[in-house]
Short mmCIF file of C-alpha atoms in Angstrom, two decimals:
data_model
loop_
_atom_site.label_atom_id
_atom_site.label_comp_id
_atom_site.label_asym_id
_atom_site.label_seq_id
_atom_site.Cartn_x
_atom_site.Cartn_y
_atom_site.Cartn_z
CA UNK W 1 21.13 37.69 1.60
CA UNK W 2 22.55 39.97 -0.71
CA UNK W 3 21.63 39.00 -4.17
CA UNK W 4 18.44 36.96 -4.74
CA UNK W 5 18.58 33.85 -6.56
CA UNK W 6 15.69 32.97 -9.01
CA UNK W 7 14.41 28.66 -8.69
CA UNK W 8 13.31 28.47 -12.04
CA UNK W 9 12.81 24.61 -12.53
CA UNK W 10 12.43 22.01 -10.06
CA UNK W 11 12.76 17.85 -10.84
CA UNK W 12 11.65 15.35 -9.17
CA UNK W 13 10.85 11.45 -8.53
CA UNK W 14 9.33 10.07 -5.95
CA UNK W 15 6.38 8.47 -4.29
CA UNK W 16 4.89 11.74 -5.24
CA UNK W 17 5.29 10.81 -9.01
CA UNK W 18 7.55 12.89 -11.55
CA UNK W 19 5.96 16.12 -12.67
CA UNK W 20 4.32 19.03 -10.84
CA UNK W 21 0.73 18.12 -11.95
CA UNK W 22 1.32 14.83 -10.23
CA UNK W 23 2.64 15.69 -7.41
CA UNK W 24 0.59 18.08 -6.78
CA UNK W 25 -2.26 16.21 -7.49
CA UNK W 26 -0.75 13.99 -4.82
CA UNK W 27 -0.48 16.36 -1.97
CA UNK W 28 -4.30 17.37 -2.31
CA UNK W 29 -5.36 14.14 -0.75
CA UNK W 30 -5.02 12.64 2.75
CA UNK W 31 -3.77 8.97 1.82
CA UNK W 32 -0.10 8.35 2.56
CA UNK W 33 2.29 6.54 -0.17
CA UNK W 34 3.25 3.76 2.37
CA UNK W 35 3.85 0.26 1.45
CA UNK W 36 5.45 -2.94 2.37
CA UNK W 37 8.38 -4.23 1.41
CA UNK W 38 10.23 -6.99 2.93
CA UNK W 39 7.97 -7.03 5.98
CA UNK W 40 8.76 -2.93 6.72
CA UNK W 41 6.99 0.06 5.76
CA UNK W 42 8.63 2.69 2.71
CA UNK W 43 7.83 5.01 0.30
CA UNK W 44 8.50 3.37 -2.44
CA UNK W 45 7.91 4.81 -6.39
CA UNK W 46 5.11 3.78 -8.14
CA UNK W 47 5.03 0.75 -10.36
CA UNK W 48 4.94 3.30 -13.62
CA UNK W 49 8.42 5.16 -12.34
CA UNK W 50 9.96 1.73 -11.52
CA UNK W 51 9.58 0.86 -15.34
CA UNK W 52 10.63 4.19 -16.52
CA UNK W 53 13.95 3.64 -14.41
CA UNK W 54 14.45 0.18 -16.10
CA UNK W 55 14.09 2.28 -19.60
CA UNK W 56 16.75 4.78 -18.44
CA UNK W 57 18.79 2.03 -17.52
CA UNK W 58 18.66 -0.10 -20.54
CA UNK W 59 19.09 3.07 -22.96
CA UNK W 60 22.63 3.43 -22.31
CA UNK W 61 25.62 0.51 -21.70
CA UNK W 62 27.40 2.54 -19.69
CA UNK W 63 24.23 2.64 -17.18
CA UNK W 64 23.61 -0.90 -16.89
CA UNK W 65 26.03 -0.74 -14.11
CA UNK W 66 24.68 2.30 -12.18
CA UNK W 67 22.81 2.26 -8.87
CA UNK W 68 19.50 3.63 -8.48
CA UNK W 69 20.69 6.09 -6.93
CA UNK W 70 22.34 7.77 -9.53
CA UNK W 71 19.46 6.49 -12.12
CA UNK W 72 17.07 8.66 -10.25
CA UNK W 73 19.22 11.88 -10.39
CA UNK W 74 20.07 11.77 -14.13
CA UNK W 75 16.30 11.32 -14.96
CA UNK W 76 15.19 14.15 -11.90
CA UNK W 77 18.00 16.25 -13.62
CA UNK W 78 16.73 15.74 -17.57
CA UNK W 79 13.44 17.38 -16.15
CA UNK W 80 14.77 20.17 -14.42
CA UNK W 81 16.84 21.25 -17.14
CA UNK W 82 14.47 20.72 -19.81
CA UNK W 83 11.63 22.66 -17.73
CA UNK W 84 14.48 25.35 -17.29
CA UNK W 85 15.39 25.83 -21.08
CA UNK W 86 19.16 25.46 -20.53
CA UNK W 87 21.23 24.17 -23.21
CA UNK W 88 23.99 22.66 -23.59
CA UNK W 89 25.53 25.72 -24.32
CA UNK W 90 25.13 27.38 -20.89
CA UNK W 91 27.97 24.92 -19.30
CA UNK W 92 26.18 25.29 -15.90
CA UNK W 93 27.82 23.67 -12.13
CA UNK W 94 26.27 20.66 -10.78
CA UNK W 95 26.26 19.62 -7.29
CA UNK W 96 24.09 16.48 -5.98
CA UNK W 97 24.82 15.22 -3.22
CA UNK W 98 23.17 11.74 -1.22
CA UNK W 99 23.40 10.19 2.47
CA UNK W 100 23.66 7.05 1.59
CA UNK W 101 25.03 7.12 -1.92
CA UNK W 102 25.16 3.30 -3.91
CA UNK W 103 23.26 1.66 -1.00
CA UNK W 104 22.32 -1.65 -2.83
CA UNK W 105 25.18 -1.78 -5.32
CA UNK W 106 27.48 -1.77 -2.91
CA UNK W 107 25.81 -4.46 -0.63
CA UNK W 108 25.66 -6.61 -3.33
CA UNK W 109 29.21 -5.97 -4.28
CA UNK W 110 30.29 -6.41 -0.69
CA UNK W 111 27.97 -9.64 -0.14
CA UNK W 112 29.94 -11.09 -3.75
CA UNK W 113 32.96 -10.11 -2.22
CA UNK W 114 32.74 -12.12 0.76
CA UNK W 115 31.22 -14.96 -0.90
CA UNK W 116 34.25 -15.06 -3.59
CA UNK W 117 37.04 -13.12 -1.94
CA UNK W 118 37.28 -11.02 -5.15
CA UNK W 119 35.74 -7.71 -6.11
CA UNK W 120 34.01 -6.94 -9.19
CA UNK W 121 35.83 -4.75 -11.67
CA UNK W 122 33.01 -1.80 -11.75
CA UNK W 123 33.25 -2.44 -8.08
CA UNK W 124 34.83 1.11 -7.41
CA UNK W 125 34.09 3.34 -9.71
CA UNK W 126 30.45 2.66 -9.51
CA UNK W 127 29.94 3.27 -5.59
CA UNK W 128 32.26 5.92 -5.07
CA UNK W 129 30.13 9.52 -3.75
CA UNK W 130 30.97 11.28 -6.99
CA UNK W 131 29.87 9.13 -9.04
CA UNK W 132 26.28 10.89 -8.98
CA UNK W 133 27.30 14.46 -10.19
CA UNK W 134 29.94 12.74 -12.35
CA UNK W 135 27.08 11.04 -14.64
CA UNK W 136 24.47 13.36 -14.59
CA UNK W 137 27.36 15.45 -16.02
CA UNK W 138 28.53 12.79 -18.39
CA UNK W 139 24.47 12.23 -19.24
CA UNK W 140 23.77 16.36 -19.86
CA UNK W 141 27.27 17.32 -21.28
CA UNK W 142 27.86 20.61 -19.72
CA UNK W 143 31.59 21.63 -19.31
CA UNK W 144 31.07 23.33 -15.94
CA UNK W 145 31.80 22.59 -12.60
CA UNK W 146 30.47 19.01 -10.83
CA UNK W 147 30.54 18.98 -7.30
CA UNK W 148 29.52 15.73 -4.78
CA UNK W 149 28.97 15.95 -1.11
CA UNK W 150 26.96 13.47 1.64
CA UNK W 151 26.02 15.51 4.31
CA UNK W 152 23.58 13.58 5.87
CA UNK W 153 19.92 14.49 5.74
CA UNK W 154 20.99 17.71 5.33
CA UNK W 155 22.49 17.29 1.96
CA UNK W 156 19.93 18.92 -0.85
CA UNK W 157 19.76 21.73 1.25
CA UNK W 158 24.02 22.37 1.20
CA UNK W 159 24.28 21.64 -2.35
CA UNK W 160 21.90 24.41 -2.26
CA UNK W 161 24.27 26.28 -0.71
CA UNK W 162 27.02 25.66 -2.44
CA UNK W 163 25.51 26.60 -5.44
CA UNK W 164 24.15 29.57 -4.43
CA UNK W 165 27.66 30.59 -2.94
CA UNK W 166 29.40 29.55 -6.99
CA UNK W 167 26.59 32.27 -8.34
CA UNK W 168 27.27 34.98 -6.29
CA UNK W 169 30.83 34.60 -6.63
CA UNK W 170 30.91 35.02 -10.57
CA UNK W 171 32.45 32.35 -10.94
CA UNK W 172 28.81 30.53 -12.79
CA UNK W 173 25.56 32.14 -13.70
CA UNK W 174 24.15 28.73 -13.33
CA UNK W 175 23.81 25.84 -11.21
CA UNK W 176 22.27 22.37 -10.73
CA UNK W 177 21.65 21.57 -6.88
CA UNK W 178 19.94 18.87 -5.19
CA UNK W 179 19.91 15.29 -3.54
CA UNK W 180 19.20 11.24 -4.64
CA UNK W 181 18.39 8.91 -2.37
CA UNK W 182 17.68 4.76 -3.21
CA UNK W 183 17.97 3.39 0.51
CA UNK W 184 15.25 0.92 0.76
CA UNK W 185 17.42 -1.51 1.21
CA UNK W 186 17.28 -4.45 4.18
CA UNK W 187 20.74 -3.17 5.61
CA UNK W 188 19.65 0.41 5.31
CA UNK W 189 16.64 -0.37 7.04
CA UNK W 190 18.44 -2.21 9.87
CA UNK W 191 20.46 0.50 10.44
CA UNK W 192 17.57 2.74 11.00
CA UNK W 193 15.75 0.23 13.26
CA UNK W 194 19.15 -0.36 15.46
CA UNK W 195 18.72 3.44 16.53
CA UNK W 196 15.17 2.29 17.47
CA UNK W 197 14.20 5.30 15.51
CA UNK W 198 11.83 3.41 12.64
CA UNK W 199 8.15 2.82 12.65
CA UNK W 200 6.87 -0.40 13.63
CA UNK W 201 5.50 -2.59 10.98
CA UNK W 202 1.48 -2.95 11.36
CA UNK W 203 1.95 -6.78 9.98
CA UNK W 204 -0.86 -7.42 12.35
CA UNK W 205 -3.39 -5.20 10.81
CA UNK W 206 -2.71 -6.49 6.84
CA UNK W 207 -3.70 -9.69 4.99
CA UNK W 208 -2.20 -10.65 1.56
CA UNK W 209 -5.02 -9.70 -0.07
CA UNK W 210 -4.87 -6.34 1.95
CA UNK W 211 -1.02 -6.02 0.23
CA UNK W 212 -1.56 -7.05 -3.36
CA UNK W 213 -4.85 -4.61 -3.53
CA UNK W 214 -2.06 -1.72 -2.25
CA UNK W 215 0.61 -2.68 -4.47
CA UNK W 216 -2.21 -2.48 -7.18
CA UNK W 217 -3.15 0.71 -6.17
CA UNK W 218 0.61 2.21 -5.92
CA UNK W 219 0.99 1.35 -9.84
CA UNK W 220 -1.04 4.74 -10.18
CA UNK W 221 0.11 8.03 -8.93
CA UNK W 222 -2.52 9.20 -6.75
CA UNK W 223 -1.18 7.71 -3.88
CA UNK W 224 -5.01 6.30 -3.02
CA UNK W 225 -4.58 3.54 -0.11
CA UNK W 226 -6.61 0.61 0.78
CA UNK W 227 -8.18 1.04 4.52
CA UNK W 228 -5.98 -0.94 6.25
CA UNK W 229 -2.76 0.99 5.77
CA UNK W 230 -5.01 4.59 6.50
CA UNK W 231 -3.33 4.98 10.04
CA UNK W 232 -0.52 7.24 9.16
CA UNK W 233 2.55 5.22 10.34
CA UNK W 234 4.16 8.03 10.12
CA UNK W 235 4.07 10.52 12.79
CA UNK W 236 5.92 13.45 11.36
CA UNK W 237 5.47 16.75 13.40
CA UNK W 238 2.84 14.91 15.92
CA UNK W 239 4.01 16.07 19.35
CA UNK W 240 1.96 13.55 21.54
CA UNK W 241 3.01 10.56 19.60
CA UNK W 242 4.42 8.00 22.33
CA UNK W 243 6.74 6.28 19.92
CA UNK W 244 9.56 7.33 16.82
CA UNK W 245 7.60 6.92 13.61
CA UNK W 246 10.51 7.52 10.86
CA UNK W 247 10.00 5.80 7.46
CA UNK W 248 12.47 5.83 4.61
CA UNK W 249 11.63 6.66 1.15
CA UNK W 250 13.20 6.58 -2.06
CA UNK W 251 13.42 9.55 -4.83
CA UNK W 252 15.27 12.36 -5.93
CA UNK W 253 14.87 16.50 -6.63
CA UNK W 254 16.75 18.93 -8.35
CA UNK W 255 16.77 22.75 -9.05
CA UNK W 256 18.07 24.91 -11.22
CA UNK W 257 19.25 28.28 -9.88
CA UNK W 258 19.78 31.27 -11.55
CA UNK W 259 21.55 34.68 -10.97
CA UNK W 260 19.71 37.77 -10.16
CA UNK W 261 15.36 37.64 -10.47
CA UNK W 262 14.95 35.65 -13.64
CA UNK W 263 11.46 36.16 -15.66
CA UNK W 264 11.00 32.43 -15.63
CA UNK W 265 11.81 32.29 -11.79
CA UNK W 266 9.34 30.14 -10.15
CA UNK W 267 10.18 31.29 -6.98
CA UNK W 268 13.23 33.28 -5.07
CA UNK W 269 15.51 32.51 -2.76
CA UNK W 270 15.70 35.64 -0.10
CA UNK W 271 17.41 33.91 2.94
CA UNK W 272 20.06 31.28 3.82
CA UNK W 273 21.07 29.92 6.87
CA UNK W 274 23.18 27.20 7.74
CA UNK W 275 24.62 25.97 10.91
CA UNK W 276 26.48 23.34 13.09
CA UNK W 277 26.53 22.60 17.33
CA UNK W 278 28.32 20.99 19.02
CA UNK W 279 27.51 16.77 19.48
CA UNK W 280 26.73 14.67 22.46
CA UNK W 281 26.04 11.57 20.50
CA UNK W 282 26.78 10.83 16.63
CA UNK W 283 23.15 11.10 16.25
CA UNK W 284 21.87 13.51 18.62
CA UNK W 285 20.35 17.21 18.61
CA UNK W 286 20.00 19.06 21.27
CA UNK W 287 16.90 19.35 22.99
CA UNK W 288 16.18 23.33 21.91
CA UNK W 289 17.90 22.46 18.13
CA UNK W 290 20.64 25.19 18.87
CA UNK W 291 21.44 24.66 14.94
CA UNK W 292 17.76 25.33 13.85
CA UNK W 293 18.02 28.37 16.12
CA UNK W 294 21.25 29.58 14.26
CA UNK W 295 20.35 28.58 11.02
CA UNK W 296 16.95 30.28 11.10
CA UNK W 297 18.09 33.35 12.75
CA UNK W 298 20.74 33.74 9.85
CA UNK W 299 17.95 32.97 7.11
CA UNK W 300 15.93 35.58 8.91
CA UNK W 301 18.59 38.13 9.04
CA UNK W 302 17.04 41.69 8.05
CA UNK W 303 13.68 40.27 7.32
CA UNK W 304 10.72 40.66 10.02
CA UNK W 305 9.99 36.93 11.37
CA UNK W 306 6.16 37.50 11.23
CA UNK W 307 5.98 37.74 7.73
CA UNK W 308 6.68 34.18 7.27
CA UNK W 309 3.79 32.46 6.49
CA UNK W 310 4.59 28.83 6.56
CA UNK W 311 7.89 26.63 7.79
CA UNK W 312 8.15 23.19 6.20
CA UNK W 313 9.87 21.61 8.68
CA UNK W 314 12.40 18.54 8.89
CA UNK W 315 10.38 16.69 11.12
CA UNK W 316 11.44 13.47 10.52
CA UNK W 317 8.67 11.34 12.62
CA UNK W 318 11.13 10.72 16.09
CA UNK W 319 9.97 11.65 19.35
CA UNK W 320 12.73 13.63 20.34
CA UNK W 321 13.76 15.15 16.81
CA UNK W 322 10.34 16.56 16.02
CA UNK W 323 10.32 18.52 19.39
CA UNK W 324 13.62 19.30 19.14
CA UNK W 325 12.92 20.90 16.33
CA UNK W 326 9.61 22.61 17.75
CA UNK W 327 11.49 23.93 20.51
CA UNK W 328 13.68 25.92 18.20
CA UNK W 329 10.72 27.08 16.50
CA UNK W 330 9.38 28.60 19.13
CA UNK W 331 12.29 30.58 20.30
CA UNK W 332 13.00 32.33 17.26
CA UNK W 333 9.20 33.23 16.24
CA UNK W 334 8.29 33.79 19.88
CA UNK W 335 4.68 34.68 19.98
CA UNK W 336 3.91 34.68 16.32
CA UNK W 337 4.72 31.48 14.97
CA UNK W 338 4.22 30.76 11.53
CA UNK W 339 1.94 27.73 10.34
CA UNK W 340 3.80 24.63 10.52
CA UNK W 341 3.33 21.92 8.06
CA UNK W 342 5.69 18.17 6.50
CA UNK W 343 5.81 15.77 3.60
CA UNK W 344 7.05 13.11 6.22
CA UNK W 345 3.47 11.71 6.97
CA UNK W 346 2.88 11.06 3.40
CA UNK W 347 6.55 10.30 1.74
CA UNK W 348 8.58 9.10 4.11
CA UNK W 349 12.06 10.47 5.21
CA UNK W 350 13.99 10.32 1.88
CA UNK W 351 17.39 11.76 3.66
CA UNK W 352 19.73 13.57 1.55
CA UNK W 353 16.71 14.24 -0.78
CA UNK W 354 14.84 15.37 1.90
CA UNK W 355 15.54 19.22 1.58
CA UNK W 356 15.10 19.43 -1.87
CA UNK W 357 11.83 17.62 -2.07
CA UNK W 358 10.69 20.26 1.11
CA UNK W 359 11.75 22.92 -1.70
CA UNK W 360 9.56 21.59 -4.23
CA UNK W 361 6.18 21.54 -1.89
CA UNK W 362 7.27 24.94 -0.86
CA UNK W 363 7.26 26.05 -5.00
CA UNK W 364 4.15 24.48 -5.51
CA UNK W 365 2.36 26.33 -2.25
CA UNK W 366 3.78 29.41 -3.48
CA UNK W 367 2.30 28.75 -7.09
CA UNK W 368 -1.18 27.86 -5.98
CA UNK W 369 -1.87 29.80 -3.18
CA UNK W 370 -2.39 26.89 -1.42
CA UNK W 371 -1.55 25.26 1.98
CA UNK W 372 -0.60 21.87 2.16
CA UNK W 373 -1.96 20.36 5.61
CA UNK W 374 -1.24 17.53 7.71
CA UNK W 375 -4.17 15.16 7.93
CA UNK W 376 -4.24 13.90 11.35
CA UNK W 377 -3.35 17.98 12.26
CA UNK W 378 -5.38 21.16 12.51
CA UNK W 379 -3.66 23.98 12.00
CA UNK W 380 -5.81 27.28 10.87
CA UNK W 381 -4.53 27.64 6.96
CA UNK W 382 -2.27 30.96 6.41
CA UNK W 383 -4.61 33.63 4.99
CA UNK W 384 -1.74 34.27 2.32
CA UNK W 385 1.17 32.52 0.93
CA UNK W 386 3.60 34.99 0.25
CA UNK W 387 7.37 33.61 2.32
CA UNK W 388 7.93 30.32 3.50
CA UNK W 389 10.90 28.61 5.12
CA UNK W 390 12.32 25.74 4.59
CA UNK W 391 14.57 23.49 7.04
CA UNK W 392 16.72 20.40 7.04
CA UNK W 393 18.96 18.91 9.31
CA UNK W 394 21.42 15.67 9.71
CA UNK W 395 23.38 13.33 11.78
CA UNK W 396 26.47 15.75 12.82
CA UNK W 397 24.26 18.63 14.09
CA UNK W 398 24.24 20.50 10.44
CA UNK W 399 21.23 22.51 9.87
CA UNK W 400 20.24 24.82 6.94
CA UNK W 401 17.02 27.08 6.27
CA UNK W 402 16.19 28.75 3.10
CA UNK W 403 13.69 31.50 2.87
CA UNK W 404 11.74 31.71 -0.29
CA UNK W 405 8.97 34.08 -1.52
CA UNK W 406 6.96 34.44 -5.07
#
């Protein structure tokens, strides 16, 4: 990579919570965020950011109408902009991108619709892809470029890109990337389970009292869990697991990215790589990840592979992704693999989000010289934290890897 891009904000909601002390107080225990909902496990956010949500949407008219998804990237934006210091002055890009997009509005509109044979009036403009960047651009004022994209669980990580791409161009010194994500909903879930990729639900092993003791415990953001939900459903990056274990979860993250090395930077961006192979099946990946392989190679171009300390990898809890994954791993770093670690056990898949939440455990490793583990794993902890990679992937075979550093 040419020119080095500075991070210097990240925003977030999630399971996690909403600011860096909370999430980070998060990730320094071994309790998942898992809960039930309708009779399947998510990640759900906590009680607090639920009401916070219901404040955002009841401060405005105009939002009364707006799916959660978009909800969760205005208020994931406010933060990273404010933690940034931009004004409205600086007329910086946007680009946020989702999977899934309006997931419940537009079930509900489409379940109205069949019951009346008449669509709503908001119907449309309120479910259409760009309606995301549209009102976090409409909710922060800038005057500068707003970009929407779904590129599957990939889609953080391209708006990433993409925004990276507008910087070094000269066309803006400034740019808003990132991914929202509200798909706990029943049809989402459904879809999930017809691949026969989601975790089973453990309804054997709870009680009610079991659930309202966990839902008590989720109103608080140190995602503590009662003992009968301790299991880890989720089998992210667990190579000897004999079943998929992917869970969805709900949230959204945002950076801001600046030109050059910024003196606020919290981290840099030193290495892209992006890449796309060639499909068997609409949801397949081949067995060595030939995208990983291309993707990683090109974030690794000109920089030795053994300095990389740690990959956060996409992991998502399947049987054949994770090794898939693994596999491509392998053949890049050879011999001298890096330390391998996932949010996936503890958060749940989150899919377009995904690679922007990966970012933001990345930042925080890099800030506290600190490796984030996973539980039911033993890897030996890096002696130093000084480059880690990041990867995502999606449906359609499209990878990306970013390479970061202090």
């Amino acid at each position: 990579m040419q020119h080095p891009i500075s991070i210097t904000s990240i925003g977030s909601i999630s399971a996690l919570g909403n600011t860096s002390e909370a999430v980070w107080k998060c990730y320094q225990t071994d309790s998942h965020c898992f809960t039930e909902k309708d009779g399947v496990l998510v990640a759900k956010l906590p009680q607090r950011l639920q009401e916070d949500i219901d404040l955002l949407r009841q401060s405005n008219l105009k939002y009364k109408s707006l799916d959660n998804s978009v909800l969760y990237a205005v208020f994931a934006s406010r933060q990273a902009i404010e933690n940034a210091g931009w004004s409205l002055n600086d007329n910086f890009g946007i680009n946020i991108g989702s999977s899934r997009g309006a997931t419940a509005l537009f079930e509900s509109y489409h379940k109205a619709f069949l019951q009346n044979k008449k669509a709503e009036t908001l119907s449309s403009p309120t479910t259409t892809l760009g309606n995301i960047s549209s009102w976090v651009a409409h909710d922060l004022q800038t005057k500068g470029p707003e970009i929407s994209h779904s590129i599957t669980c990939s889609t953080a990580l391209h708006a990433m890109l993409n925004g990276i791409a507008w910087i070094n161009s000269g066309m803006c010194d400034k740019f808003l990337v990132g991914g929202s994500e509200a798909p706990l909903t029943a049809f989402t879930v459904a879809q999930m389970q017809a691949l026969k990729i989601y975790a089973r639900t453990r309804t054997e092993t709870s009680s009610k009292t079991h659930l309202e003791q966990s839902q008590e415990v989720l109103k608080g953001l140190d995602c503590a869990q009662p003992d009968y939900i301790k299991n880890f459903p989720c089998q992210a990056l667990k190579l000897n697991k004999t079943e998929n274990t992917m869970i969805l979860g709900e949230g959204a993250a945002m950076a801001c990215l600046e030109s050059g090395i910024s003196q606020n930077a919290l981290v840099k961006i030193i290495g892209i790589g992006y890449a796309t192979e060639i499909l068997e099946h609409n949801a397949s990946l081949s067995t060595d990840a030939i995208c990983f392989q291309r993707s990683m190679a090109m974030a690794l171009d000109g920089f030795k592979s053994d300095l990389v300390d740690i990959i956060i990898t996409h992991t998502p809890g399947t049987i054949k992704g994770d090794q898939a994954e693994i596999n491509a791993i392998e053949t890049i770093f050879c011999n001298k693999r890096p330390v391998l670690t996932t949010n996936k056990w503890k958060i749940g898949h989150s899919l377009g989000a995904s690679g922007l939440l990966n970012i933001e455990m990345a930042v925080l490793m890099l800030q506290h010289q600190k490796f984030i583990s996973v539980p039911y794993l033993d890897p030996e902890a890096p002696k130093q934290i000084r480059y880690i990679l990041v990867n995502a992937v999606g449906f359609g075979g499209n990878a990306v890897s970013i390479l970061l550093s202090k």
